[in-house]
Coordinates of N, CA and C in Angstrom, one line a residue:
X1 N 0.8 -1.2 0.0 CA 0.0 0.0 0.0 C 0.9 1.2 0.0
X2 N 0.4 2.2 -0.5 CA 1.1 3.5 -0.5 C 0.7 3.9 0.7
X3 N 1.8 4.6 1.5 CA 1.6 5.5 2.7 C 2.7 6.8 2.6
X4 N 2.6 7.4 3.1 CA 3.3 8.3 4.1 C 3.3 8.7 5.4
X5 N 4.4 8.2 6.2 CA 4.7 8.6 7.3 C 5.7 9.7 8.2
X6 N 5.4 10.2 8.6 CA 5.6 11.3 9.5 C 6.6 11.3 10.9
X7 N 7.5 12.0 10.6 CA 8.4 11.9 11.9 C 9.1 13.1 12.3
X8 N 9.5 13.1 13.7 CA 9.6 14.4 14.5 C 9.4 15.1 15.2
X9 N 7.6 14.7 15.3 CA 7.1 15.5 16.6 C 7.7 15.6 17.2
X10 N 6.7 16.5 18.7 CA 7.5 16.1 19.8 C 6.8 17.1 20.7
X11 N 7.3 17.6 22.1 CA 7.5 18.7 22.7 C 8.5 19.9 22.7
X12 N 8.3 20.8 22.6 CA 9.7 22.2 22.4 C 9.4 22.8 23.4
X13 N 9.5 23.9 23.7 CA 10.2 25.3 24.7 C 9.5 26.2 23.5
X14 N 8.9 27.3 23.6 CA 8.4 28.6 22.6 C 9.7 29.0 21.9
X15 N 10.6 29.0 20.9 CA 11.7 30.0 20.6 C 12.6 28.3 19.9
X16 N 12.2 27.5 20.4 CA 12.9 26.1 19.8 C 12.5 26.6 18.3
X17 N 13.2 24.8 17.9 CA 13.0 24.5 16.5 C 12.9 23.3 16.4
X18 N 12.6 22.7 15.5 CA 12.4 20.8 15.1 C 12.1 20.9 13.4
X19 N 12.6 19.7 13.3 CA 12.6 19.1 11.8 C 11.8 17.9 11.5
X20 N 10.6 18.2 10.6 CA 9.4 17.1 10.4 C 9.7 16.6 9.7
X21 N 9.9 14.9 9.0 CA 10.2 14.2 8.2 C 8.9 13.7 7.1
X22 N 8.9 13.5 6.2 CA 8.1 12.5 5.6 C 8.5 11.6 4.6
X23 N 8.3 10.6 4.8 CA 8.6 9.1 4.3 C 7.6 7.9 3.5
X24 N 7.5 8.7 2.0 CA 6.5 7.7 1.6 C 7.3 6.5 1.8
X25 N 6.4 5.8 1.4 CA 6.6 4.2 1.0 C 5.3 3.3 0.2
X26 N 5.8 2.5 -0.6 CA 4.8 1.8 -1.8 C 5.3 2.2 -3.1
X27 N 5.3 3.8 -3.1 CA 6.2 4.2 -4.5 C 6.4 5.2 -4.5
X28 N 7.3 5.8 -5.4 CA 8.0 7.0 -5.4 C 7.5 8.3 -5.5
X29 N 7.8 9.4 -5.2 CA 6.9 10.5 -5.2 C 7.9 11.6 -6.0
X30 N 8.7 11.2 -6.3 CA 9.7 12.3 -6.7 C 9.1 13.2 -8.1
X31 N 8.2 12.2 -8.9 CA 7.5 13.2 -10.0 C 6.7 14.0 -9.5
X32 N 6.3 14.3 -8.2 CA 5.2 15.2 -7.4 C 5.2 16.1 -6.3
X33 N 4.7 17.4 -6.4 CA 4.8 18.3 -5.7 C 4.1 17.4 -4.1
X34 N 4.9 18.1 -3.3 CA 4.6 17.0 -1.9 C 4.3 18.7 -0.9
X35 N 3.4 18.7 0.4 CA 3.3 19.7 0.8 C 3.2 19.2 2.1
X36 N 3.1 20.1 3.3 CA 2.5 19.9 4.8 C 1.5 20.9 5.2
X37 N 0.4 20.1 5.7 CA -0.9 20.9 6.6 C -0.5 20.6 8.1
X38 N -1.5 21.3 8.5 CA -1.3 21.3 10.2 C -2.9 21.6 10.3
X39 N -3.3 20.9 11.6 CA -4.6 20.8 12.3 C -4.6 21.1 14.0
X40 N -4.9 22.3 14.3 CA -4.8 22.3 15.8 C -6.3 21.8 16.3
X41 N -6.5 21.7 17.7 CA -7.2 21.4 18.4 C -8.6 22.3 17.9
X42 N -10.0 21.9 17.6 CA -10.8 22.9 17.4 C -10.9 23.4 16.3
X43 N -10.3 23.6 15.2 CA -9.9 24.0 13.9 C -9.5 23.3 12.7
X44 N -9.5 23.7 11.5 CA -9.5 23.4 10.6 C -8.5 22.6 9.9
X45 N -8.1 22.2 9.5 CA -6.4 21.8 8.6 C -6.4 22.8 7.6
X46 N -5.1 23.1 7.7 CA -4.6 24.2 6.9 C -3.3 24.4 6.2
X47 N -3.2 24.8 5.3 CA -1.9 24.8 4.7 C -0.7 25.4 5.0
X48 N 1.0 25.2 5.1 CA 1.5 25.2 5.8 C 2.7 25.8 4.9
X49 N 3.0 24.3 4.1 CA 4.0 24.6 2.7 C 4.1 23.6 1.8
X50 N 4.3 23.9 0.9 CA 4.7 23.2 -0.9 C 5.8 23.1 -1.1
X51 N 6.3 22.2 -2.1 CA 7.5 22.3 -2.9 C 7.1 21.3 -3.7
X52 N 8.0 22.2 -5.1 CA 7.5 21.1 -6.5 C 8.3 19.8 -6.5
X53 N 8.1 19.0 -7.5 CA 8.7 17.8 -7.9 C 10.2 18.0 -7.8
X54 N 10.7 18.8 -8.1 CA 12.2 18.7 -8.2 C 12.8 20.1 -7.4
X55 N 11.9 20.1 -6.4 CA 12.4 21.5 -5.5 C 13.2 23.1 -5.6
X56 N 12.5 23.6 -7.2 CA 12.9 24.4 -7.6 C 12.1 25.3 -6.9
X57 N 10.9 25.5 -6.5 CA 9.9 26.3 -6.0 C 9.2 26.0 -4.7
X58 N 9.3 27.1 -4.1 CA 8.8 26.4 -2.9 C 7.4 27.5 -2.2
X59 N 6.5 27.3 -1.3 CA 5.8 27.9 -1.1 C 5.3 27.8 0.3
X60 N 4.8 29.3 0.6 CA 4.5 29.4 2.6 C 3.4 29.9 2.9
X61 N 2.8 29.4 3.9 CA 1.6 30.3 5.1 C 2.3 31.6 4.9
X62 N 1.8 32.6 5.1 CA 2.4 34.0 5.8 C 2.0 33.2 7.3
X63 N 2.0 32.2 7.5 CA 2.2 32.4 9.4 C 3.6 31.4 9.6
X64 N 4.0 31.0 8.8 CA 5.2 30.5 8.9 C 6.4 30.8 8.0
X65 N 6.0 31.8 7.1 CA 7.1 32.3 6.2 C 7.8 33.1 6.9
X66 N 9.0 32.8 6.3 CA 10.9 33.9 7.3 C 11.1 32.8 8.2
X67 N 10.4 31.9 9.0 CA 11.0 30.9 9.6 C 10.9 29.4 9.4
X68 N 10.7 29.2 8.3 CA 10.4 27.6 7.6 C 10.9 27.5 6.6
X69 N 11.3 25.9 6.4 CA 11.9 25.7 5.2 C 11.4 24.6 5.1
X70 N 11.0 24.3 3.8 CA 10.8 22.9 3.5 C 11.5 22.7 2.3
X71 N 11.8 21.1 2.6 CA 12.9 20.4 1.6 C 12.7 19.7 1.3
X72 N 13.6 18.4 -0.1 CA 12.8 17.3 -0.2 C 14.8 16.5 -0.9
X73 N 14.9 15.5 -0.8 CA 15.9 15.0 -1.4 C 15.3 13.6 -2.1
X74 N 14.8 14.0 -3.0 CA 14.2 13.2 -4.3 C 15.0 11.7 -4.4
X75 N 16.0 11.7 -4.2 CA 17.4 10.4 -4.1 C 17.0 9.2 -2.5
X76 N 16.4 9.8 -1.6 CA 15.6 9.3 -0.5 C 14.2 9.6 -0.3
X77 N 14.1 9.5 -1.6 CA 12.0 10.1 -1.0 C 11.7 10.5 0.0
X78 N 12.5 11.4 0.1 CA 12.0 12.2 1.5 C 12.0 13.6 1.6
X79 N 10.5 14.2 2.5 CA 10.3 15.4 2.2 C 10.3 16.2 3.9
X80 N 11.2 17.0 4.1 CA 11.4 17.7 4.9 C 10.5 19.1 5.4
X81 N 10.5 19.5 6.5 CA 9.8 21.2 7.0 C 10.5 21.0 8.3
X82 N 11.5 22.1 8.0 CA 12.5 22.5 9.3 C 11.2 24.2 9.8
X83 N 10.7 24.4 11.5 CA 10.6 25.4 11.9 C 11.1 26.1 12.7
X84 N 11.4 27.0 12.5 CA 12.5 27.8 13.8 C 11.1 28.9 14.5
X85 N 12.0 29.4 15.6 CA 11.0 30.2 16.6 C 9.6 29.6 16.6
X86 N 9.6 28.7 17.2 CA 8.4 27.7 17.3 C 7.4 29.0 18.5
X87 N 6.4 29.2 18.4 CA 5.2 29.4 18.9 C 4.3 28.7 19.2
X88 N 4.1 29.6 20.7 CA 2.8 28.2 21.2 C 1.4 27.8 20.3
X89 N 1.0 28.5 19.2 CA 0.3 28.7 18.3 C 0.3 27.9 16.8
X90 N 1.8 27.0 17.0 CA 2.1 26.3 16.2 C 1.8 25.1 16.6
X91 N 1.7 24.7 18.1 CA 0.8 23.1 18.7 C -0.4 22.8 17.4
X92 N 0.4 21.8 16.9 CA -0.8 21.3 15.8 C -0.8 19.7 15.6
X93 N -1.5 19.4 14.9 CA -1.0 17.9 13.9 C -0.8 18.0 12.9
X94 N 0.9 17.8 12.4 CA 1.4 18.3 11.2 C 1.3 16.9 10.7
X95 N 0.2 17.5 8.8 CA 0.1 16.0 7.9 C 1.5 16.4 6.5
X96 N 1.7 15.5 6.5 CA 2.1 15.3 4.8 C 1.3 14.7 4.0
X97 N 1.6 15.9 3.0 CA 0.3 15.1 2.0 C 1.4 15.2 0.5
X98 N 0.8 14.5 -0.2 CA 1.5 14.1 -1.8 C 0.4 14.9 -2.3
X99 N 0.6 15.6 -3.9 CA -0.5 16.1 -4.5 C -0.6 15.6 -6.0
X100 N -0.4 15.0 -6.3 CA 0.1 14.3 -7.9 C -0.1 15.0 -9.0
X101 N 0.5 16.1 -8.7 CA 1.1 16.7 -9.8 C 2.2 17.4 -9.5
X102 N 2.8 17.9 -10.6 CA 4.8 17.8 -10.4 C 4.9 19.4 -9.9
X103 N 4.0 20.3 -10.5 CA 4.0 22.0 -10.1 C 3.0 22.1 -9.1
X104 N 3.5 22.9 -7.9 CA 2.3 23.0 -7.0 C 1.3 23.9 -7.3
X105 N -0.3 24.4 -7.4 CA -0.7 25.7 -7.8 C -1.5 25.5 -6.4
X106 N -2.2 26.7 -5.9 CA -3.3 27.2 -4.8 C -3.9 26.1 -5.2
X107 N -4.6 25.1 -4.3 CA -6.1 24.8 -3.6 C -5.5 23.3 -4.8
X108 N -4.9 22.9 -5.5 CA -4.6 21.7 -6.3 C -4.9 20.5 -5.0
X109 N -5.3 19.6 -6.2 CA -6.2 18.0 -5.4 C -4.6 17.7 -4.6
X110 N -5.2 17.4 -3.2 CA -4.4 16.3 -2.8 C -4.3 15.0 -2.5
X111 N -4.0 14.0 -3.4 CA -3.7 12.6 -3.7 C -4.0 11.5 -2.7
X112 N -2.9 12.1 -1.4 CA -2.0 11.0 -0.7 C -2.0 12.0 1.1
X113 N -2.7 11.5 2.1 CA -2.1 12.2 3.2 C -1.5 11.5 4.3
X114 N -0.8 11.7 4.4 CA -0.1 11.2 6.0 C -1.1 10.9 6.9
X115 N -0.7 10.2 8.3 CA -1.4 9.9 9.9 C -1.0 11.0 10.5
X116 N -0.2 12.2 10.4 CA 0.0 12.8 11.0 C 1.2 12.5 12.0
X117 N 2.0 13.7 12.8 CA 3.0 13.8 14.0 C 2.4 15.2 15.0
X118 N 2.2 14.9 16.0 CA 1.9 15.9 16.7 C 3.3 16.5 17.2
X119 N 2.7 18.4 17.1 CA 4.1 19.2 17.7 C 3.1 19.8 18.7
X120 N 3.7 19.7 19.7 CA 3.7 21.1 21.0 C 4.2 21.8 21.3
X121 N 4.1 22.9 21.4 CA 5.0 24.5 21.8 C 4.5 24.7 22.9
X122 N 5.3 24.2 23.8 CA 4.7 25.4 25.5 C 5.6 26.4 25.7
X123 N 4.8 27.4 26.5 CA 5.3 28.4 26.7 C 6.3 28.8 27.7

């Protein structure tokens, strides 16, 4: 079966950082723009960040743009979101999702989602 799994949660300190992993498996994703949502308690799932097939382009929340980076090293199917100055407002459940197509655009189908990794930011 195709999945993607999720790794890195955890607990932080407000002003930390941590690095979210995702790890398909079943088959390759490297032709496809791969992104992360986040779901807090009460609220909606929401978009977070993009990057295309071959990580020329990349895309952000303004609630996490200047301190996020997402990566991907196509050679390990693996898709990265490093965040710095973590906020207690960032306590979410961060998904990876696949979107099967190679350019990311606004609101495009997403394919493939992750179980999720929960992050906590206390203050």
């Amino acid at each position: 079966q195709v999945q993607l799994v999720e790794s890195g949660g955890g607990l932080v300190q407000a002003g930390g950082s941590l690095r979210l992993s995702c790890a398909p498996s079943g088959r390759t994703f490297s032709s496809y723009a791969m992104g992360w949502f986040r779901q807090a308690p009460g609220k909606e799932r929401e978009f977070v960040a993009a990057i295309d097939w071959n990580g020329d382009n990349t895309y952000y929340a303004d609630s996490v743009r200047g301190r996020s980076t997402i990566s991907r090293d196509n050679n390990k199917n693996t898709v990265y979101l490093q965040v710095n100055s973590l906020k207690p407002e960032d306590t979410a459940v961060y998904y990876c999702a696949g979107f099967c197509f190679g350019v990311y655009y606004a609101d495009m189908p997403r394919c493939y989602w992750g179980q999720g990794t929960q992050v906590t930011v206390s203050s």
